[in-house]
Coordinates of N, CA and C in Angstrom, one line a residue:
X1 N -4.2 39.0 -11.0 CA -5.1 37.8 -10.9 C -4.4 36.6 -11.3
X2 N -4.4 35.0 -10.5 CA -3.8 34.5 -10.7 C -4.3 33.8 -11.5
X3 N -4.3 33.0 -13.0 CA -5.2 32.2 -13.7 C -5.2 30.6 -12.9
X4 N -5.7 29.9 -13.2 CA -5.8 28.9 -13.0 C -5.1 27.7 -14.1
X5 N -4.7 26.4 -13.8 CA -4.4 25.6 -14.8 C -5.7 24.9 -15.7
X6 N -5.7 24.6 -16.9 CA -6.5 24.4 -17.6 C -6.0 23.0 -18.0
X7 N -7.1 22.1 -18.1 CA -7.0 20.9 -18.9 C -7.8 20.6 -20.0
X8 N -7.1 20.0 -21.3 CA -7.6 19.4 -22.2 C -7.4 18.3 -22.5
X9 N -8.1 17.5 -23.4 CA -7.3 15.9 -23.7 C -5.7 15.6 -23.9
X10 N -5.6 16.5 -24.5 CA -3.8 16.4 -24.9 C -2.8 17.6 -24.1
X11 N -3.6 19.0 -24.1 CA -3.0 20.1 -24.0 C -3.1 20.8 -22.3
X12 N -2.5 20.8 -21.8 CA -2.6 21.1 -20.3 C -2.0 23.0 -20.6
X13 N -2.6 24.2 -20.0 CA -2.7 25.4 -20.2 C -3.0 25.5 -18.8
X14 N -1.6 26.5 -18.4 CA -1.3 26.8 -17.5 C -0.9 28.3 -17.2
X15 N -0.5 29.1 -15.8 CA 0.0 30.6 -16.2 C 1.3 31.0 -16.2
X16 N 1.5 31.3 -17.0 CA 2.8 32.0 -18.2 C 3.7 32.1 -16.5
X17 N 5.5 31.6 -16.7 CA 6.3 32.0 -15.7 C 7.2 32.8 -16.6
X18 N 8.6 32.8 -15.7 CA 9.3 33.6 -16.2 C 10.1 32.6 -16.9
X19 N 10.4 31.3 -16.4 CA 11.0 30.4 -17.4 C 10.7 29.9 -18.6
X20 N 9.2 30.7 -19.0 CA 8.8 30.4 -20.5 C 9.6 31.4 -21.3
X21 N 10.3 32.4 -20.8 CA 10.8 33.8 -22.0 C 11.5 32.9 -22.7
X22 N 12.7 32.1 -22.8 CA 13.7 31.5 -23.3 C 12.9 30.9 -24.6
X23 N 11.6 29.9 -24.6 CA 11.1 29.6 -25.5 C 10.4 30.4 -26.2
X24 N 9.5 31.3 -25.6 CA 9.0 32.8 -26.2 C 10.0 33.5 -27.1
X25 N 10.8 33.7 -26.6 CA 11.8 34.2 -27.6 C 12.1 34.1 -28.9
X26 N 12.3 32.4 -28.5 CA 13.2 31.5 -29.4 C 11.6 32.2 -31.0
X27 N 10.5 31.4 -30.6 CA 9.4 31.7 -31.3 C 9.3 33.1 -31.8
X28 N 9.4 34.3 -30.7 CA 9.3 35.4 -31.2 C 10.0 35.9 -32.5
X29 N 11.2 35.2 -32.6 CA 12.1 35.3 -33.2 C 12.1 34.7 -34.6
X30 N 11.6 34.1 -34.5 CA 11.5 32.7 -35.9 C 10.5 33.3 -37.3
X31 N 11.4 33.6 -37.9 CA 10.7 34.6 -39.5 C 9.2 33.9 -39.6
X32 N 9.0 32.5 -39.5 CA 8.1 31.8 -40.2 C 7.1 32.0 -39.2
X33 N 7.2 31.8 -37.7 CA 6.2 31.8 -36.9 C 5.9 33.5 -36.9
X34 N 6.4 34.6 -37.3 CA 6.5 35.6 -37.2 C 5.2 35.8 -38.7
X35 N 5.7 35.1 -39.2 CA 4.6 35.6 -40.8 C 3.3 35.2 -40.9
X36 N 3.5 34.1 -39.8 CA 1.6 33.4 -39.6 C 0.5 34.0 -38.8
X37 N 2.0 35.1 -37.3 CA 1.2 36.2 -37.1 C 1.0 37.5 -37.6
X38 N 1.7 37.8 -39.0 CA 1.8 39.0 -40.2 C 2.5 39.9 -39.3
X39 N 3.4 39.6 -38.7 CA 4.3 40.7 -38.6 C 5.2 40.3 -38.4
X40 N 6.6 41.2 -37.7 CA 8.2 41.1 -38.5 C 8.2 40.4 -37.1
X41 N 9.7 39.5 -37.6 CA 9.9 38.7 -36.2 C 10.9 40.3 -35.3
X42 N 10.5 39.1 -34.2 CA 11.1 40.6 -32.6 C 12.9 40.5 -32.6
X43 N 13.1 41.9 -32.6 CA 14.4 42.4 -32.6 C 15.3 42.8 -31.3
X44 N 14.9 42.9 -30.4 CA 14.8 43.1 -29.4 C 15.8 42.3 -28.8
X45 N 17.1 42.5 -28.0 CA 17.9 41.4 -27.6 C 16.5 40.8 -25.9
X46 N 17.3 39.2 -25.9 CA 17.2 38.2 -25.0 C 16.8 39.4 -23.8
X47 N 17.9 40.0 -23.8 CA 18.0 40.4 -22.2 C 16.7 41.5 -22.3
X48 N 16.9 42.3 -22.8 CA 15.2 43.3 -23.2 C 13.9 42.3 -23.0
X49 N 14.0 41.3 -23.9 CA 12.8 40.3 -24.0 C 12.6 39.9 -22.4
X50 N 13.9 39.5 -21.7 CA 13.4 38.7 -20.8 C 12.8 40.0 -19.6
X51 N 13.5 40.9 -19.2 CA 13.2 41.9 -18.8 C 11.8 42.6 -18.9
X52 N 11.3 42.7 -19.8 CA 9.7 42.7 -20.4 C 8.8 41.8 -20.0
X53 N 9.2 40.3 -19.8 CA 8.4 39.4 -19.6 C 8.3 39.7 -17.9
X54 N 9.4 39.8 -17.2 CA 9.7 39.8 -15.6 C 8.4 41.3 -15.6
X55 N 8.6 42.3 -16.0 CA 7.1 42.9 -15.8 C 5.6 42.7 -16.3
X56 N 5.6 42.1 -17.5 CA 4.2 41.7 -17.7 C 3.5 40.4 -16.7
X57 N 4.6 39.6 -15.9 CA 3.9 39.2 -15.3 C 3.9 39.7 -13.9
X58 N 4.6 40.5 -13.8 CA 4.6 41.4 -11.6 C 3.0 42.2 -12.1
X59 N 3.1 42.7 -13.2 CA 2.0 43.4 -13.4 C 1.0 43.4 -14.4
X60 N 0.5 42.7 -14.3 CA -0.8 42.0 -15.3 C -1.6 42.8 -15.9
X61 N -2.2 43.0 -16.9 CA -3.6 43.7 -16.8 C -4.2 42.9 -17.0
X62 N -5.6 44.1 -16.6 CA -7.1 43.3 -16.5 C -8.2 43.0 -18.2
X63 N -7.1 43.5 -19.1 CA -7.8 43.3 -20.8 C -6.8 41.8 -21.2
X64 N -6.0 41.2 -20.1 CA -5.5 40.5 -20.8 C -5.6 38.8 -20.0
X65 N -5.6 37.8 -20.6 CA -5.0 36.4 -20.2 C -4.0 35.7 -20.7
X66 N -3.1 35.3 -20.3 CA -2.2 34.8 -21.1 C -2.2 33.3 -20.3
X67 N -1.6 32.2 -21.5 CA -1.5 30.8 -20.7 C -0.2 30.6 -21.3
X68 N 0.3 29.2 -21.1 CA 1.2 28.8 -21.7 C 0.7 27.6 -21.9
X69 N 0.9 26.4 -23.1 CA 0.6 25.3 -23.6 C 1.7 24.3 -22.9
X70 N 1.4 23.3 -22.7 CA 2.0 22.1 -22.4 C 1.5 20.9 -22.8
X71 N 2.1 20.0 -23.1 CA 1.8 18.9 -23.6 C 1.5 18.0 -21.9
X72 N 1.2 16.6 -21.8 CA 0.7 16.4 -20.7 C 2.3 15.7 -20.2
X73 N 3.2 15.5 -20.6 CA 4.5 15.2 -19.7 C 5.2 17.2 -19.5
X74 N 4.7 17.9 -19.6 CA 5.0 19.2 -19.0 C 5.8 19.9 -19.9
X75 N 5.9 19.6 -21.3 CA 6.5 20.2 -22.7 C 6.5 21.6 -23.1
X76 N 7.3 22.4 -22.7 CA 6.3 24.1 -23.0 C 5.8 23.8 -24.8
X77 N 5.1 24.1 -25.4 CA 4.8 23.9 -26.7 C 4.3 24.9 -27.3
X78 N 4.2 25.8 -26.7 CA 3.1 27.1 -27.2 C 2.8 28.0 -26.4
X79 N 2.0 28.9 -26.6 CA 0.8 30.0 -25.5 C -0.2 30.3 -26.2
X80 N -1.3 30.4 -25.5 CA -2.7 31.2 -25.9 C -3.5 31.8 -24.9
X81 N -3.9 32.8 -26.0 CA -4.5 33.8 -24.9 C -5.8 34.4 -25.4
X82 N -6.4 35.4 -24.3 CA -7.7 36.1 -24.8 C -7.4 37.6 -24.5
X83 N -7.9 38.7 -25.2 CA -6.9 39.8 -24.7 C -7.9 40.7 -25.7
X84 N -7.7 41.8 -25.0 CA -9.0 42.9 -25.8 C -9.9 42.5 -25.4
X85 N -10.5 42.3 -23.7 CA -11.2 41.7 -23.1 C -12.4 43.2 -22.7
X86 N -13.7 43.2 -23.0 CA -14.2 44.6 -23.5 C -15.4 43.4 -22.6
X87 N -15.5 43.7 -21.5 CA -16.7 43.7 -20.6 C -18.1 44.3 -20.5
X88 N -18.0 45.2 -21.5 CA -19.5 46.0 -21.9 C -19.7 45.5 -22.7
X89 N -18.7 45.1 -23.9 CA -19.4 44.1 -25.1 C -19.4 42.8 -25.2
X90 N -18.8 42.2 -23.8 CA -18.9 40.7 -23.8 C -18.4 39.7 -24.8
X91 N -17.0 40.8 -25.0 CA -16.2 39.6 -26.3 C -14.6 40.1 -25.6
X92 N -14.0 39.2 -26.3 CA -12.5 39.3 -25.9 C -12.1 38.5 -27.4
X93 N -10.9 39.1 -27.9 CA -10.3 38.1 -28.9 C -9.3 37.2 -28.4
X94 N -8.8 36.2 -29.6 CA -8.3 34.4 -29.0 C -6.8 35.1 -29.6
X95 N -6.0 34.5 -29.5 CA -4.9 33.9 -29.9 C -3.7 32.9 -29.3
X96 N -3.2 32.2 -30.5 CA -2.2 31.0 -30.1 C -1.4 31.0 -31.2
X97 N -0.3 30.2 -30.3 CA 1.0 29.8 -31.3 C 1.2 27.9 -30.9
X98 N 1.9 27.2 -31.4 CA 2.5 26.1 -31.3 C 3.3 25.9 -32.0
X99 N 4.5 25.4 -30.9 CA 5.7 25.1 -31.7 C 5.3 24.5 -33.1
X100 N 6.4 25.0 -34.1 CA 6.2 24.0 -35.6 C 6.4 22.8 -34.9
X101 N 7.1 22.3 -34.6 CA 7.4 20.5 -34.2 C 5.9 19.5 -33.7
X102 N 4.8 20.2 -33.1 CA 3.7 20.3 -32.8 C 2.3 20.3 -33.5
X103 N 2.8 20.9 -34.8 CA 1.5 21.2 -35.5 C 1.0 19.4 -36.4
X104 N -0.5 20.0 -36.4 CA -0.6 18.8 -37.2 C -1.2 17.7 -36.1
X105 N -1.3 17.9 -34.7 CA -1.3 16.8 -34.2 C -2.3 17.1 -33.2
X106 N -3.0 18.2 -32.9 CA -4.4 18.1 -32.6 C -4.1 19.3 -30.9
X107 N -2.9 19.8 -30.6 CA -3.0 20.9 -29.8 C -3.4 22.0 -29.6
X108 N -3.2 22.2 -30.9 CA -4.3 23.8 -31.3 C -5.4 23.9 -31.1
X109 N -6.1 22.7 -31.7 CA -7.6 22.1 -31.3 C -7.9 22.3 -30.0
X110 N -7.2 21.4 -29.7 CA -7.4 20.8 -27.9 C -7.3 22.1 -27.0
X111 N -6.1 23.0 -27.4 CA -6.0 24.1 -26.5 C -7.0 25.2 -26.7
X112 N -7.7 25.2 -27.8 CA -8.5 26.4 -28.0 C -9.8 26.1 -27.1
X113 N -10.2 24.7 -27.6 CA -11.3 24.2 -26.4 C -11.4 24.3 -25.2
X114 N -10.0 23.9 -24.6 CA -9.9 24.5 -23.0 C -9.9 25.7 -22.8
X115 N -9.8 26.6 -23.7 CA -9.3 28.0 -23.2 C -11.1 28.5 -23.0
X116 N -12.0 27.9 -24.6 CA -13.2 28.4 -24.9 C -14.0 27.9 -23.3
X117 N -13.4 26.9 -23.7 CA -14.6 26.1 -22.1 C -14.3 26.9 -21.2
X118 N -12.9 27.2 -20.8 CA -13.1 28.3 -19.4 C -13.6 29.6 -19.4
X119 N -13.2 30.1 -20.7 CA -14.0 31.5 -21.0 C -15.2 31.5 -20.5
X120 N -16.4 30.8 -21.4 CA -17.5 30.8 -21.4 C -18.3 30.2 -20.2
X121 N -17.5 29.5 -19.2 CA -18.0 28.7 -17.9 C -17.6 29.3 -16.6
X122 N -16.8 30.6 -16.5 CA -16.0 31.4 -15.7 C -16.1 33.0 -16.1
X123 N -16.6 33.3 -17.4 CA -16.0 34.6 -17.5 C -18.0 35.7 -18.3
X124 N -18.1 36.4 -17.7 CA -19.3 37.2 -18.8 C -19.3 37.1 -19.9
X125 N -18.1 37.0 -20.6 CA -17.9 36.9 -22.0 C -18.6 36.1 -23.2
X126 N -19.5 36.8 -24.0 CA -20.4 36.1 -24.5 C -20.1 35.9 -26.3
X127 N -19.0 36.2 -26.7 CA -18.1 36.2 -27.9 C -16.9 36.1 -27.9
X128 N -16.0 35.2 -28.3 CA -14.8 35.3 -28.8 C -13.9 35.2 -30.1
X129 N -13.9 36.1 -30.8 CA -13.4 36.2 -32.0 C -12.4 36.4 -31.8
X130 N -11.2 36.1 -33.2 CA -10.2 35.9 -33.6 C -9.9 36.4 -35.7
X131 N -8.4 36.8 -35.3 CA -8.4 37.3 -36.6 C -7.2 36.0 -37.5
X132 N -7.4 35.3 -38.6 CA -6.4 34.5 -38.8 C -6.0 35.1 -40.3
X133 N -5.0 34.6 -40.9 CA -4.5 35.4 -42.3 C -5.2 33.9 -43.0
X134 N -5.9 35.0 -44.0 CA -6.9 33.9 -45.1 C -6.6 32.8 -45.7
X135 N -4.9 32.8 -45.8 CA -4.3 31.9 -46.6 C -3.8 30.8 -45.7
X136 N -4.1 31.2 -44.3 CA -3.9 29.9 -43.2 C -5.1 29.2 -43.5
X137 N -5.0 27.9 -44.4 CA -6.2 26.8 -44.3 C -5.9 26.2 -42.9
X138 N -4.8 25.8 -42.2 CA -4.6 24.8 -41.3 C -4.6 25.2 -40.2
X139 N -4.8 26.7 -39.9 CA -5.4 27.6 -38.6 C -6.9 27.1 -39.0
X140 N -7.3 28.0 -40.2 CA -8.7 28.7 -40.0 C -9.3 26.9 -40.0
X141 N -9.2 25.4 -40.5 CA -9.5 24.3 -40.0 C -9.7 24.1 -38.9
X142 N -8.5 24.1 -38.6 CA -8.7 23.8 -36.4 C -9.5 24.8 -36.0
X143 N -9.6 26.2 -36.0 CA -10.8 26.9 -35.3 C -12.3 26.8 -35.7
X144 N -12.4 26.1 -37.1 CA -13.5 25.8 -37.3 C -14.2 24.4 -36.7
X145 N -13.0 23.8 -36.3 CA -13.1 22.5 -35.7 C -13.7 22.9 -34.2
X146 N -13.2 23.7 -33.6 CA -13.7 24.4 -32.2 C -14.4 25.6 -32.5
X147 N -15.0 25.5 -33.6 CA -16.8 25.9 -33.2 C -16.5 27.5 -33.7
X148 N -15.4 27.8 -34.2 CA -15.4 29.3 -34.9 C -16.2 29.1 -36.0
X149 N -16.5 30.4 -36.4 CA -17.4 30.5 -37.8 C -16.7 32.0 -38.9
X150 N -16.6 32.1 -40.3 CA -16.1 33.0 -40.6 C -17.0 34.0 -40.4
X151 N -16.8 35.2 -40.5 CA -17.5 36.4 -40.7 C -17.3 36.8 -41.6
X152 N -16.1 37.2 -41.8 CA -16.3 38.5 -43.1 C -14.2 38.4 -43.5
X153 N -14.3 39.2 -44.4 CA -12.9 39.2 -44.8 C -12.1 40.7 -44.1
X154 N -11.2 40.9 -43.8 CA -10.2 42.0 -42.8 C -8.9 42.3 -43.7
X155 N -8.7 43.5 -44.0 CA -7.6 44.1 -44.3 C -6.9 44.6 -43.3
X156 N -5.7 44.6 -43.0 CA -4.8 45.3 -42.2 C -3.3 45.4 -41.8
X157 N -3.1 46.1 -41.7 CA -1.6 47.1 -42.4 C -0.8 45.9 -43.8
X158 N -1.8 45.5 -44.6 CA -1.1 45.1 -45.9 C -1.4 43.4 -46.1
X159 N -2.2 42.9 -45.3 CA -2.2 41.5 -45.0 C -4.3 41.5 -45.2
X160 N -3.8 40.3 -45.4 CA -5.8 39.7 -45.6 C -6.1 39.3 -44.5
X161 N -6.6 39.1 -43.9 CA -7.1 38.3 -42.2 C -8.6 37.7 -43.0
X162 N -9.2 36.7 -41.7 CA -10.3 36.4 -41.9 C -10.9 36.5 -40.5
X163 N -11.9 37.5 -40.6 CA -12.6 37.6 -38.6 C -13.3 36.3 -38.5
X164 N -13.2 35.1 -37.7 CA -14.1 34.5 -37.4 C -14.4 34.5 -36.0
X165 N -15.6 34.0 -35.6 CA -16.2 34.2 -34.2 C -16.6 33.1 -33.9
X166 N -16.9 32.9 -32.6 CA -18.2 32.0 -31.7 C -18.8 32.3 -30.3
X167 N -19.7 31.8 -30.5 CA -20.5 32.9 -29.3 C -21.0 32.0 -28.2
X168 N -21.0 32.0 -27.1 CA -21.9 31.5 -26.2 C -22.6 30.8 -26.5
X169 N -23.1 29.3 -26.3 CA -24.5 28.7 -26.8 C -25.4 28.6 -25.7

């Protein structure tokens, strides 16, 4: 399925090519962006990584969306996605990254909104939650800003998460 381009005030989200691996990488790789998503950065040589990507996108699944972030002069900056997309329960979970150079300046924001607006104006999906680590104030801010709400506290494989949600209005 082909996604569509998305727009937001600042953040234009569009579908993932193969010329985004090089920056995917770069991030995959990066200890610090690796510890915000609580796990170890990717080991995996360039050529494996890129080779992985050339099949996730020939062949898609149907539990998953992926975008890629762009700033409005066509910047790759990021990705976000919705994925664990559960059609009988009418939730799917969020996730995003943004370049560090990036943070701070209202993309995160901007891209969660476009992603929520299309979810909820295109898709059955009547929940989307997300898991952030508790000690991210400057995640769990911006998703509060876009209409998340906490739920409860999440243990998992050694790390604190915090589940927050938002649902359909």
């Amino acid at each position: 399925m082909q996604e569509k381009t998305l727009r937001g005030e600042k953040a234009i989200l569009r579908p993932k090519r193969l010329e985004d691996a090089s920056d995917d990488y770069r991030w995959r790789v990066d200890a610090e962006l690796a510890r915000l998503d609580a796990a170890p950065p990717l080991r995996m040589t360039f050529a494996d990584f890129y080779s992985l990507t050339q099949t996730e996108l020939r062949y898609p699944v149907p539990w998953s969306r992926r975008f890629a972030i762009e700033t409005v002069d066509h910047k790759h900056i990021g990705n976000c996605m919705y994925y664990d997309i559960d059609l009988k329960r009418g939730e799917a979970e969020l996730g995003i990254m943004i370049d560090r150079e990036y943070w701070n300046k209202g993309y995160g924001t901007d891209s969660v909104d476009a992603l929520l607006c299309h979810i909820f104006t295109t898709t059955s999906l009547n929940s989307v939650y997300l898991h952030t680590l508790e000690w991210n104030q400057r995640a769990r801010k911006s998703f509060t800003k876009s209409g998340f709400r906490e739920v409860k506290k999440v243990r998992r494989s050694g790390s604190d998460f915090l589940l927050m949600e938002i649902r359909r209005t």
